[in-house]
Coordinates of N, CA and C in Angstrom, one line a residue:
X319 N 17.0 -25.0 38.2 CA 17.2 -24.7 36.8 C 15.9 -24.9 36.0
X320 N 15.2 -26.0 36.4 CA 14.0 -26.4 35.7 C 12.9 -25.4 35.9
X321 N 12.8 -24.8 37.1 CA 11.8 -23.8 37.4 C 12.1 -22.5 36.6
X322 N 13.3 -22.2 36.4 CA 13.7 -21.0 35.7 C 13.2 -21.1 34.2
X323 N 13.4 -22.3 33.6 CA 13.0 -22.6 32.3 C 11.5 -22.4 32.1
X324 N 10.7 -23.0 33.1 CA 9.3 -22.9 33.1 C 8.8 -21.4 33.2
X325 N 9.4 -20.7 34.0 CA 9.1 -19.2 34.2 C 9.3 -18.5 32.9
X326 N 10.5 -18.7 32.3 CA 10.8 -18.1 31.0 C 9.8 -18.5 29.9
X327 N 9.4 -19.7 29.8 CA 8.4 -20.2 28.9 C 7.1 -19.5 29.1
X328 N 6.7 -19.4 30.3 CA 5.4 -18.7 30.6 C 5.4 -17.2 30.3
X329 N 6.5 -16.6 30.5 CA 6.6 -15.2 30.2 C 6.6 -15.0 28.7
X330 N 7.3 -15.8 27.9 CA 7.2 -15.8 26.5 C 5.8 -16.0 25.9
X331 N 5.2 -17.0 26.5 CA 3.8 -17.3 26.1 C 2.9 -16.1 26.4
X332 N 3.0 -15.5 27.5 CA 2.1 -14.4 27.8 C 2.4 -13.2 26.9
X333 N 3.6 -12.9 26.6 CA 4.0 -11.8 25.7 C 3.5 -12.1 24.3
X334 N 3.5 -13.3 23.9 CA 3.2 -13.6 22.5 C 1.7 -13.7 22.3
X335 N 0.9 -13.7 23.3 CA -0.6 -13.7 23.1 C -1.0 -12.5 22.4
X336 N -1.8 -12.7 21.4 CA -2.3 -11.6 20.5 C -3.8 -11.6 20.5
X337 N -4.4 -11.0 21.5 CA -5.8 -11.1 21.7 C -6.6 -10.3 20.6
X338 N -6.0 -9.4 19.9 CA -6.7 -8.6 18.9 C -6.7 -9.3 17.6
X339 N -5.9 -10.3 17.4 CA -5.8 -10.9 16.0 C -7.0 -11.7 15.7
X340 N -7.6 -11.5 14.5 CA -8.7 -12.3 14.0 C -8.2 -13.2 12.9
X341 N -7.3 -12.7 12.1 CA -6.7 -13.4 11.0 C -5.3 -12.9 10.7
X342 N -4.4 -13.8 10.4 CA -3.0 -13.3 10.1 C -2.4 -14.4 9.3
X343 N -2.1 -14.1 8.0 CA -1.6 -15.2 7.2 C -0.6 -14.5 6.2
X344 N 0.5 -15.2 5.8 CA 1.4 -14.8 4.8 C 1.5 -15.7 3.7
X345 N 1.9 -15.2 2.5 CA 2.2 -16.1 1.4 C 3.6 -15.7 0.9
X346 N 4.4 -16.7 0.6 CA 5.8 -16.5 0.2 C 5.9 -16.1 -1.2
X347 N 6.7 -15.1 -1.5 CA 7.0 -14.6 -2.8 C 8.4 -15.2 -3.2
X348 N 8.4 -16.1 -4.2 CA 9.7 -16.7 -4.6 C 10.2 -16.1 -5.9
X349 N 11.5 -15.9 -5.9 CA 12.2 -15.3 -7.1 C 11.6 -14.0 -7.6
X350 N 11.2 -13.1 -6.7 CA 10.7 -11.8 -7.1 C 9.2 -11.9 -7.3
X351 N 8.6 -10.7 -7.2 CA 7.1 -10.6 -7.3 C 6.8 -10.1 -8.7
X352 N 6.2 -11.0 -9.5 CA 5.9 -10.6 -10.9 C 4.7 -9.6 -10.9
X353 N 4.8 -8.6 -11.7 CA 3.8 -7.6 -11.7 C 2.4 -8.1 -12.0
X354 N 2.3 -9.2 -12.7 CA 1.0 -9.8 -13.0 C 0.5 -10.8 -11.9
X355 N 1.3 -11.0 -10.9 CA 1.0 -12.0 -9.9 C 0.1 -11.3 -8.8
X356 N -1.1 -11.9 -8.6 CA -2.0 -11.4 -7.6 C -1.9 -12.3 -6.4
X357 N -1.6 -11.8 -5.2 CA -1.6 -12.6 -4.0 C -3.0 -12.5 -3.4
X358 N -3.6 -13.7 -3.1 CA -5.0 -13.7 -2.6 C -5.1 -14.3 -1.2
X359 N -6.1 -13.8 -0.5 CA -6.4 -14.3 0.8 C -8.0 -14.4 0.9
X360 N -8.5 -15.6 1.3 CA -9.9 -15.7 1.4 C -10.3 -15.9 2.9
X361 N -11.2 -15.0 3.3 CA -11.7 -15.0 4.7 C -13.2 -15.3 4.8
X362 N -13.5 -16.1 5.8 CA -15.0 -16.3 6.0 C -15.2 -16.4 7.5
X363 N -16.4 -16.4 7.9 CA -16.8 -16.6 9.3 C -16.2 -15.5 10.2
X364 N -16.2 -14.3 9.8 CA -15.7 -13.2 10.7 C -16.9 -12.5 11.3
X365 N -16.7 -12.2 12.6 CA -17.7 -11.5 13.4 C -18.3 -10.3 12.5
X366 N -19.6 -10.3 12.3 CA -20.2 -9.3 11.5 C -20.7 -8.0 12.2
X367 N -20.6 -8.0 13.5 CA -21.0 -6.9 14.3 C -19.8 -6.0 14.7
X368 N -18.7 -6.6 15.1 CA -17.5 -5.8 15.5 C -16.8 -5.2 14.3
X369 N -16.5 -3.9 14.3 CA -15.6 -3.4 13.3 C -14.2 -3.9 13.4
X370 N -13.5 -4.1 12.3 CA -12.2 -4.6 12.3 C -11.2 -3.7 11.5
X371 N -10.0 -3.8 11.9 CA -8.9 -3.1 11.2 C -8.2 -4.1 10.3
X372 N -7.9 -3.7 9.1 CA -7.3 -4.6 8.1 C -5.9 -4.0 7.8
X373 N -4.9 -4.9 7.8 CA -3.5 -4.5 7.5 C -3.0 -5.4 6.4
X374 N -2.1 -4.8 5.6 CA -1.3 -5.6 4.7 C 0.1 -5.7 5.4
X375 N 0.6 -6.9 5.5 CA 1.9 -7.1 6.1 C 2.8 -7.6 5.1
X376 N 4.1 -7.2 5.2 CA 5.0 -7.8 4.2 C 6.4 -7.8 4.8
X377 N 7.2 -8.6 4.3 CA 8.7 -8.7 4.7 C 9.5 -8.4 3.5
X378 N 10.5 -7.5 3.7 CA 11.4 -7.2 2.6 C 12.9 -7.3 3.1
X379 N 13.7 -7.5 2.1 CA 15.2 -7.6 2.4 C 15.9 -6.3 1.8
X380 N 17.2 -6.3 1.9 CA 18.0 -5.2 1.4 C 18.0 -5.2 -0.2
X381 N 17.5 -6.3 -0.8 CA 17.4 -6.4 -2.2 C 16.3 -5.5 -2.8
X382 N 15.4 -5.0 -1.9 CA 14.3 -4.1 -2.4 C 15.0 -2.8 -2.6
X383 N 14.8 -2.3 -3.9 CA 15.6 -1.1 -4.3 C 14.8 0.2 -4.4
X384 N 13.7 0.2 -3.8 CA 12.8 1.4 -3.8 C 12.6 2.0 -2.4
X385 N 12.3 3.3 -2.3 CA 12.0 3.8 -1.0 C 10.5 3.8 -0.7
X386 N 9.7 3.4 -1.6 CA 8.2 3.3 -1.4 C 7.7 2.1 -2.1
X387 N 6.4 1.8 -1.9 CA 5.8 0.7 -2.4 C 4.4 1.1 -2.9
X388 N 4.0 0.7 -4.1 CA 2.7 1.0 -4.6 C 2.0 -0.4 -4.7
X389 N 0.8 -0.5 -4.2 CA 0.0 -1.7 -4.3 C -1.4 -1.4 -4.9
X390 N -1.9 -2.4 -5.6 CA -3.3 -2.3 -6.0 C -4.0 -3.4 -5.3
X391 N -5.0 -3.1 -4.5 CA -5.8 -4.1 -3.7 C -7.2 -4.1 -4.2
X392 N -7.7 -5.3 -4.0 CA -9.2 -5.5 -4.3 C -9.8 -6.4 -3.3
X393 N -10.9 -5.9 -2.8 CA -11.7 -6.7 -1.8 C -13.0 -7.1 -2.5
X394 N -13.1 -8.5 -2.6 CA -14.3 -9.0 -3.3 C -15.3 -9.5 -2.2
X395 N -16.5 -9.0 -2.2 CA -17.5 -9.3 -1.2 C -18.3 -10.6 -1.6
X396 N -18.9 -11.2 -0.7 CA -19.7 -12.5 -1.1 C -20.8 -12.2 -2.1
X397 N -21.3 -11.0 -2.1 CA -22.4 -10.7 -3.1 C -21.9 -10.3 -4.5
X398 N -20.6 -10.3 -4.6 CA -20.0 -9.9 -6.0 C -19.5 -8.5 -6.1
X399 N -19.8 -7.7 -5.1 CA -19.3 -6.3 -5.1 C -17.8 -6.3 -5.0
X400 N -17.1 -5.4 -5.6 CA -15.7 -5.3 -5.6 C -15.3 -3.9 -5.2
X401 N -14.2 -3.8 -4.3 CA -13.7 -2.5 -3.9 C -12.2 -2.5 -4.2
X402 N -11.8 -1.6 -5.1 CA -10.4 -1.5 -5.5 C -9.7 -0.3 -5.0
X403 N -8.5 -0.4 -4.5 CA -7.7 0.8 -4.1 C -6.3 0.7 -4.6
X404 N -5.8 1.9 -4.9 CA -4.3 2.0 -5.2 C -3.7 2.7 -4.0
X405 N -2.7 2.1 -3.5 CA -2.1 2.5 -2.2 C -0.6 2.8 -2.4
X406 N -0.1 3.7 -1.6 CA 1.3 4.0 -1.6 C 1.8 4.0 -0.1
X407 N 2.9 3.3 0.1 CA 3.5 3.2 1.5 C 5.0 3.5 1.4
X408 N 5.4 4.3 2.4 CA 6.9 4.5 2.5 C 7.5 3.3 3.0
X409 N 8.7 2.9 2.5 CA 9.4 1.7 2.9 C 10.8 2.1 3.6
X410 N 11.2 3.4 3.4 CA 12.5 3.8 3.9 C 12.4 5.3 4.3
X411 N 13.3 5.7 5.2 CA 13.4 7.1 5.5 C 14.1 7.8 4.4
X412 N 14.1 9.2 4.4 CA 14.8 9.9 3.3 C 16.3 9.6 3.4
X413 N 16.8 9.2 4.5 CA 18.2 8.9 4.7 C 18.5 7.5 4.2
X414 N 17.5 6.7 3.8 CA 17.7 5.3 3.3 C 17.6 4.2 4.3
X415 N 17.2 4.6 5.6 CA 17.0 3.5 6.6 C 15.7 2.9 6.4
X416 N 15.7 1.5 6.4 CA 14.4 0.8 6.3 C 13.4 1.1 7.4
X417 N 12.2 1.2 7.1 CA 11.1 1.2 8.1 C 10.7 -0.2 8.4
X418 N 10.0 -0.4 9.4 CA 9.5 -1.7 9.8 C 10.4 -2.2 11.0
X419 N 10.1 -3.4 11.4 CA 10.8 -4.1 12.5 C 11.6 -5.3 12.0
X420 N 12.5 -5.7 12.8 CA 13.3 -6.9 12.4 C 14.8 -6.7 12.6
X421 N 15.4 -7.9 12.5 CA 16.9 -7.9 12.6 C 17.5 -8.1 11.3
X422 N 18.8 -7.8 11.2 CA 19.6 -8.0 10.0 C 19.0 -7.3 8.8
X423 N 18.9 -8.1 7.7 CA 18.4 -7.4 6.4 C 16.9 -7.7 6.2
X424 N 16.2 -8.4 7.0 CA 14.8 -8.6 6.8 C 14.0 -7.7 7.7
X425 N 13.1 -6.9 7.1 CA 12.2 -6.0 7.8 C 10.8 -6.4 7.6
X426 N 10.0 -6.3 8.7 CA 8.6 -6.6 8.6 C 7.8 -5.3 8.7
X427 N 6.8 -5.1 7.8 CA 6.0 -3.9 7.8 C 4.6 -4.3 8.0
X428 N 3.9 -3.5 8.8 CA 2.5 -3.7 9.1 C 1.8 -2.4 8.5
X429 N 1.2 -2.5 7.4 CA 0.7 -1.3 6.7 C -0.8 -1.2 6.8
X430 N -1.3 0.0 7.2 CA -2.8 0.2 7.3 C -3.4 0.0 5.9
X431 N -4.5 -0.7 5.9 CA -5.2 -0.9 4.7 C -6.6 -0.3 4.8
X432 N -7.4 -0.9 5.8 CA -8.8 -0.4 6.0 C -9.0 -0.3 7.5
X433 N -9.8 0.7 7.9 CA -10.1 0.8 9.4 C -11.6 0.7 9.5
X434 N -12.1 0.0 10.6 CA -13.5 -0.1 10.9 C -14.3 -0.9 9.9
X435 N -13.7 -1.9 9.3 CA -14.4 -2.8 8.4 C -15.4 -3.7 9.1
X436 N -16.6 -3.8 8.6 CA -17.6 -4.7 9.1 C -17.9 -5.7 8.0
X437 N -17.8 -7.0 8.4 CA -18.1 -8.1 7.5 C -19.5 -8.5 7.6
X438 N -20.4 -7.7 7.1 CA -21.8 -7.9 7.3 C -22.5 -9.0 6.5
X439 N -21.9 -9.3 5.3 CA -22.4 -10.4 4.5 C -21.8 -11.7 4.9
X440 N -22.7 -12.7 4.9 CA -22.2 -14.1 5.2 C -21.5 -14.6 3.9
X441 N -20.5 -15.4 4.1 CA -19.8 -16.0 3.0 C -18.3 -15.6 3.0
X442 N -17.7 -15.9 1.9 CA -16.2 -15.6 1.8 C -15.9 -14.3 1.2
X443 N -15.0 -13.6 1.8 CA -14.4 -12.3 1.3 C -13.0 -12.7 0.7
X444 N -12.7 -12.2 -0.5 CA -11.4 -12.4 -1.0 C -10.6 -11.1 -1.2
X445 N -9.4 -11.1 -0.7 CA -8.5 -9.9 -0.7 C -7.4 -10.2 -1.7
X446 N -7.2 -9.4 -2.7 CA -6.2 -9.6 -3.8 C -5.2 -8.4 -3.7
X447 N -3.9 -8.7 -3.8 CA -2.9 -7.7 -3.7 C -1.9 -7.9 -4.8
X448 N -1.7 -6.8 -5.6 CA -0.7 -6.8 -6.7 C 0.2 -5.6 -6.4
X449 N 1.4 -5.7 -6.9 CA 2.3 -4.5 -6.8 C 2.2 -3.7 -8.1
X450 N 2.4 -2.4 -7.9 CA 2.4 -1.5 -9.0 C 3.6 -0.5 -9.0
X451 N 4.8 -1.1 -8.6 CA 6.0 -0.3 -8.5 C 6.6 -0.1 -9.9
X452 N 7.1 1.1 -10.1 CA 7.8 1.3 -11.4 C 9.0 2.2 -11.1
X453 N 10.0 2.1 -12.0 CA 11.2 3.0 -11.9 C 10.8 4.4 -12.3
X454 N 11.5 5.4 -11.7 CA 11.3 6.8 -12.0 C 11.4 7.0 -13.5
X455 N 10.4 7.7 -14.0 CA 10.4 8.0 -15.5 C 9.9 6.9 -16.3
X456 N 9.6 5.8 -15.8 CA 9.1 4.7 -16.6 C 7.5 4.6 -16.5
X457 N 6.9 4.3 -17.6 CA 5.5 4.2 -17.6 C 5.0 2.8 -17.2
X458 N 5.8 1.8 -17.6 CA 5.5 0.4 -17.2 C 6.1 0.1 -15.8
X459 N 5.4 -0.8 -15.2 CA 5.9 -1.3 -13.9 C 7.1 -2.2 -13.9
X460 N 7.7 -2.3 -12.7 CA 8.8 -3.2 -12.6 C 8.3 -4.7 -12.7
X461 N 8.6 -5.3 -13.8 CA 8.1 -6.6 -14.1 C 8.4 -7.7 -13.1
X462 N 9.6 -7.5 -12.5 CA 10.1 -8.6 -11.6 C 10.6 -7.9 -10.3
X463 N 9.8 -7.6 -9.3 CA 10.1 -6.8 -8.2 C 10.9 -7.7 -7.2
X464 N 12.2 -7.3 -6.9 CA 13.0 -8.1 -6.0 C 12.9 -7.5 -4.6
X465 N 13.2 -8.4 -3.6 CA 13.3 -7.9 -2.3 C 12.1 -8.1 -1.4
X466 N 10.9 -8.3 -2.0 CA 9.7 -8.6 -1.2 C 9.7 -10.2 -1.0
X467 N 9.8 -10.7 0.2 CA 9.8 -12.1 0.4 C 8.5 -12.7 0.8
X468 N 7.7 -12.0 1.5 CA 6.4 -12.5 1.9 C 5.4 -11.3 1.9
X469 N 4.1 -11.6 1.6 CA 3.0 -10.7 1.6 C 1.9 -11.3 2.4
X470 N 1.4 -10.5 3.3 CA 0.3 -11.1 4.2 C -0.9 -10.1 4.4
X471 N -1.8 -10.7 5.1 CA -3.0 -10.0 5.4 C -3.3 -10.2 6.9
X472 N -3.6 -9.2 7.6 CA -3.9 -9.3 9.0 C -5.2 -8.5 9.3
X473 N -6.1 -9.2 10.1 CA -7.3 -8.5 10.5 C -7.3 -8.5 12.0
X474 N -7.6 -7.4 12.6 CA -7.6 -7.2 14.1 C -8.9 -6.6 14.6
X475 N -9.2 -6.9 15.8 CA -10.2 -6.2 16.5 C -9.6 -4.9 17.0
X476 N -10.3 -3.8 16.9 CA -9.7 -2.5 17.4 C -9.3 -2.6 18.9
X477 N -8.2 -2.0 19.2 CA -7.7 -2.0 20.6 C -8.6 -1.0 21.4
X478 N -8.9 -1.4 22.6 CA -9.8 -0.6 23.4 C -9.0 0.6 24.0

């Protein structure tokens, strides 16, 4: 019985190895995501030669009441340059089924942000993420976005 446990542990360890991951971190969103709240990640000491793929990762529950997600992202370079993007991601199918992976009412989404990024400057890069979700017909955004529980940033080496 002891040998079976060791074999299972080894298989789980081998499956969970993520050789492409360079950075992967989440921040918890408590009591809804305020429209003025910027979630930030600071990255430094990343390989400057290899191109990287950057993803925004997030977890949502059934309390999320929209079929899509709008984000405003900003990438601050060590030299002071800033790159801002407004992004839209589908969160559900037209039939209302959540996209992403996971069990029960929590789904995890890995959303493309940037492909082939090279971190050529030495120093810290800061990534800022804000939501820009609004109700249909409304000019102002949803002040208190419910259903997003965690927002993350993931940087990977491209798969061969």
